[in-house]
Amino acid sequence: QERQEADGRRWYERTATPLPNATGEVEYVIEIIHDITAERRLKSAEAERVKLAGVIELAGTVAHEINSPLFVALGTAQLLQDDVGEEEKEAVATIVRNLKSIAELTAKMTGMTGYRSRDYAGETRIVDLE
């Protein structure tokens, strides 16, 4: 049986073994209490490390998959800037600016070292990259 202190700082594992007398009735109980706080903290830290590694790997994969078509679109839009009339130049500049914003985000995704999740709309949670 495991038990956590009320203040949440320590974890204990308790093992109770009954010792019967000659008639089979429990006369004594040997109880061993073991502080397992360090083990719990190590398991928790390892779980967080694995979770972080998974998020970082996923972010890198997504960034890579986005970058391929992104840079084709960005290159094409930049070439278009020289070939369009004055009316379209501002629209193409907006496209280029937004594609560069996406490129900055994917660069951030590939260089991330941590994350923090937060509530979003409804019951959805999103990740803030660090």
mmCIF file of C-alpha atoms in Angstrom:
data_model
loop_
_atom_site.group_PDB
_atom_site.id
_atom_site.type_symbol
_atom_site.label_atom_id
_atom_site.label_comp_id
_atom_site.label_asym_id
_atom_site.label_seq_id
_atom_site.Cartn_x
_atom_site.Cartn_y
_atom_site.Cartn_z
ATOM 1 C CA GLN A 1 0.000 0.000 0.000
ATOM 2 C CA GLU A 2 1.370 3.435 -0.944
ATOM 3 C CA ARG A 3 0.560 6.626 0.890
ATOM 4 C CA GLN A 4 1.457 10.257 0.322
ATOM 5 C CA GLU A 5 1.919 12.776 3.118
ATOM 6 C CA ALA A 6 -0.830 15.375 3.400
ATOM 7 C CA ASP A 7 1.585 18.136 2.358
ATOM 8 C CA GLY A 8 2.557 16.115 -0.733
ATOM 9 C CA ARG A 9 6.278 16.093 0.011
ATOM 10 C CA ARG A 10 6.921 12.441 0.909
ATOM 11 C CA TRP A 11 5.711 9.065 -0.393
ATOM 12 C CA TYR A 12 5.724 5.906 1.700
ATOM 13 C CA GLU A 13 5.170 2.262 0.890
ATOM 14 C CA ARG A 14 3.704 0.177 3.674
ATOM 15 C CA THR A 15 3.789 -3.610 3.821
ATOM 16 C CA ALA A 16 1.895 -5.435 6.557
ATOM 17 C CA THR A 17 2.440 -9.145 7.214
ATOM 18 C CA PRO A 18 0.176 -10.905 9.722
ATOM 19 C CA LEU A 19 1.767 -13.396 12.128
ATOM 20 C CA PRO A 20 -0.741 -16.010 13.270
ATOM 21 C CA ASN A 21 -0.540 -17.841 16.586
ATOM 22 C CA ALA A 22 -0.820 -21.630 16.979
ATOM 23 C CA THR A 23 -4.599 -21.538 16.437
ATOM 24 C CA GLY A 24 -4.281 -19.506 13.226
ATOM 25 C CA GLU A 25 -5.527 -16.227 14.637
ATOM 26 C CA VAL A 26 -3.515 -13.117 13.881
ATOM 27 C CA GLU A 27 -1.560 -12.322 16.988
ATOM 28 C CA TYR A 28 0.953 -9.841 15.595
ATOM 29 C CA VAL A 29 1.416 -7.803 12.467
ATOM 30 C CA ILE A 30 4.846 -6.915 11.152
ATOM 31 C CA GLU A 31 4.651 -3.591 9.395
ATOM 32 C CA ILE A 32 7.438 -2.187 7.241
ATOM 33 C CA ILE A 33 7.288 1.409 6.101
ATOM 34 C CA HIS A 34 9.690 2.436 3.375
ATOM 35 C CA ASP A 35 10.214 6.013 2.148
ATOM 36 C CA ILE A 36 9.883 5.826 -1.654
ATOM 37 C CA THR A 37 9.916 9.577 -2.312
ATOM 38 C CA ALA A 38 13.207 9.513 -4.234
ATOM 39 C CA GLU A 39 12.026 6.667 -6.464
ATOM 40 C CA ARG A 40 8.740 8.477 -7.161
ATOM 41 C CA ARG A 41 10.554 11.672 -8.068
ATOM 42 C CA LEU A 42 12.934 9.798 -10.373
ATOM 43 C CA LYS A 43 10.010 8.085 -12.126
ATOM 44 C CA SER A 44 8.217 11.399 -12.499
ATOM 45 C CA ALA A 45 11.323 13.114 -13.879
ATOM 46 C CA GLU A 46 11.893 10.250 -16.331
ATOM 47 C CA ALA A 47 8.267 10.413 -17.488
ATOM 48 C CA GLU A 48 8.638 14.161 -18.089
ATOM 49 C CA ARG A 49 11.896 13.591 -19.986
ATOM 50 C CA VAL A 50 10.255 10.985 -22.229
ATOM 51 C CA LYS A 51 7.273 13.269 -22.801
ATOM 52 C CA LEU A 52 9.553 16.190 -23.687
ATOM 53 C CA ALA A 53 11.562 14.025 -26.085
ATOM 54 C CA GLY A 54 8.340 12.954 -27.814
ATOM 55 C CA VAL A 55 7.099 16.528 -28.160
ATOM 56 C CA ILE A 56 10.471 17.701 -29.496
ATOM 57 C CA GLU A 57 10.594 14.829 -31.992
ATOM 58 C CA LEU A 58 7.051 15.519 -33.162
ATOM 59 C CA ALA A 59 7.741 19.253 -33.507
ATOM 60 C CA GLY A 60 10.844 18.538 -35.585
ATOM 61 C CA THR A 61 8.933 16.161 -37.841
ATOM 62 C CA VAL A 62 6.060 18.597 -38.350
ATOM 63 C CA ALA A 63 8.490 21.459 -39.044
ATOM 64 C CA HIS A 64 10.336 19.369 -41.630
ATOM 65 C CA GLU A 65 7.103 18.386 -43.382
ATOM 66 C CA ILE A 66 5.905 22.008 -43.440
ATOM 67 C CA ASN A 67 9.239 23.422 -44.614
ATOM 68 C CA SER A 68 9.345 21.548 -47.922
ATOM 69 C CA PRO A 69 6.211 23.092 -49.473
ATOM 70 C CA LEU A 70 6.723 26.313 -47.507
ATOM 71 C CA PHE A 71 10.037 27.157 -49.143
ATOM 72 C CA VAL A 72 8.686 26.332 -52.594
ATOM 73 C CA ALA A 73 5.775 28.712 -51.960
ATOM 74 C CA LEU A 74 8.056 31.377 -50.477
ATOM 75 C CA GLY A 75 10.501 31.189 -53.393
ATOM 76 C CA THR A 76 7.668 31.370 -55.900
ATOM 77 C CA ALA A 77 6.104 34.354 -54.117
ATOM 78 C CA GLN A 78 9.438 36.173 -54.012
ATOM 79 C CA LEU A 79 9.894 35.621 -57.750
ATOM 80 C CA LEU A 80 6.364 36.894 -58.339
ATOM 81 C CA GLN A 81 7.199 40.179 -56.614
ATOM 82 C CA ASP A 82 9.288 41.177 -59.630
ATOM 83 C CA ASP A 83 6.691 40.119 -62.198
ATOM 84 C CA VAL A 84 3.435 41.582 -60.864
ATOM 85 C CA GLY A 85 1.944 45.002 -61.368
ATOM 86 C CA GLU A 86 1.874 47.692 -58.703
ATOM 87 C CA GLU A 87 -1.626 46.690 -57.540
ATOM 88 C CA GLU A 88 -0.561 43.117 -56.801
ATOM 89 C CA LYS A 89 2.809 43.966 -55.204
ATOM 90 C CA GLU A 90 1.292 44.666 -51.786
ATOM 91 C CA ALA A 91 -0.715 41.431 -51.836
ATOM 92 C CA VAL A 92 2.374 39.420 -52.802
ATOM 93 C CA ALA A 93 4.403 41.233 -50.113
ATOM 94 C CA THR A 94 1.759 40.176 -47.566
ATOM 95 C CA ILE A 95 2.045 36.577 -48.776
ATOM 96 C CA VAL A 96 5.852 36.686 -48.477
ATOM 97 C CA ARG A 97 5.660 38.258 -44.995
ATOM 98 C CA ASN A 98 3.233 35.566 -43.782
ATOM 99 C CA LEU A 99 5.265 32.741 -45.298
ATOM 100 C CA LYS A 100 8.352 34.121 -43.523
ATOM 101 C CA SER A 101 6.374 34.119 -40.252
ATOM 102 C CA ILE A 102 5.619 30.434 -40.798
ATOM 103 C CA ALA A 103 9.319 29.820 -41.544
ATOM 104 C CA GLU A 104 10.243 31.501 -38.243
ATOM 105 C CA LEU A 105 7.783 29.256 -36.431
ATOM 106 C CA THR A 106 9.171 26.087 -38.022
ATOM 107 C CA ALA A 107 12.711 27.230 -37.131
ATOM 108 C CA LYS A 108 11.535 27.677 -33.547
ATOM 109 C CA MET A 109 9.996 24.191 -33.651
ATOM 110 C CA THR A 110 13.249 22.565 -34.789
ATOM 111 C CA GLY A 111 15.256 24.422 -32.139
ATOM 112 C CA MET A 112 12.921 23.875 -29.214
ATOM 113 C CA THR A 113 14.310 22.560 -25.948
ATOM 114 C CA GLY A 114 11.160 22.620 -23.851
ATOM 115 C CA TYR A 115 7.496 23.427 -23.848
ATOM 116 C CA ARG A 116 4.654 24.529 -21.660
ATOM 117 C CA SER A 117 1.073 23.502 -22.319
ATOM 118 C CA ARG A 118 -1.816 25.831 -21.653
ATOM 119 C CA ASP A 119 -5.574 25.912 -21.968
ATOM 120 C CA TYR A 120 -6.966 27.074 -25.256
ATOM 121 C CA ALA A 121 -10.566 27.149 -26.490
ATOM 122 C CA GLY A 122 -12.984 24.859 -24.664
ATOM 123 C CA GLU A 123 -11.240 21.736 -23.412
ATOM 124 C CA THR A 124 -8.365 22.064 -25.876
ATOM 125 C CA ARG A 125 -4.784 22.513 -24.699
ATOM 126 C CA ILE A 126 -1.972 23.890 -26.844
ATOM 127 C CA VAL A 127 1.804 23.927 -26.512
ATOM 128 C CA ASP A 128 3.925 27.057 -26.128
ATOM 129 C CA LEU A 129 7.393 26.346 -27.525
ATOM 130 C CA GLU A 130 10.494 27.263 -25.529
#
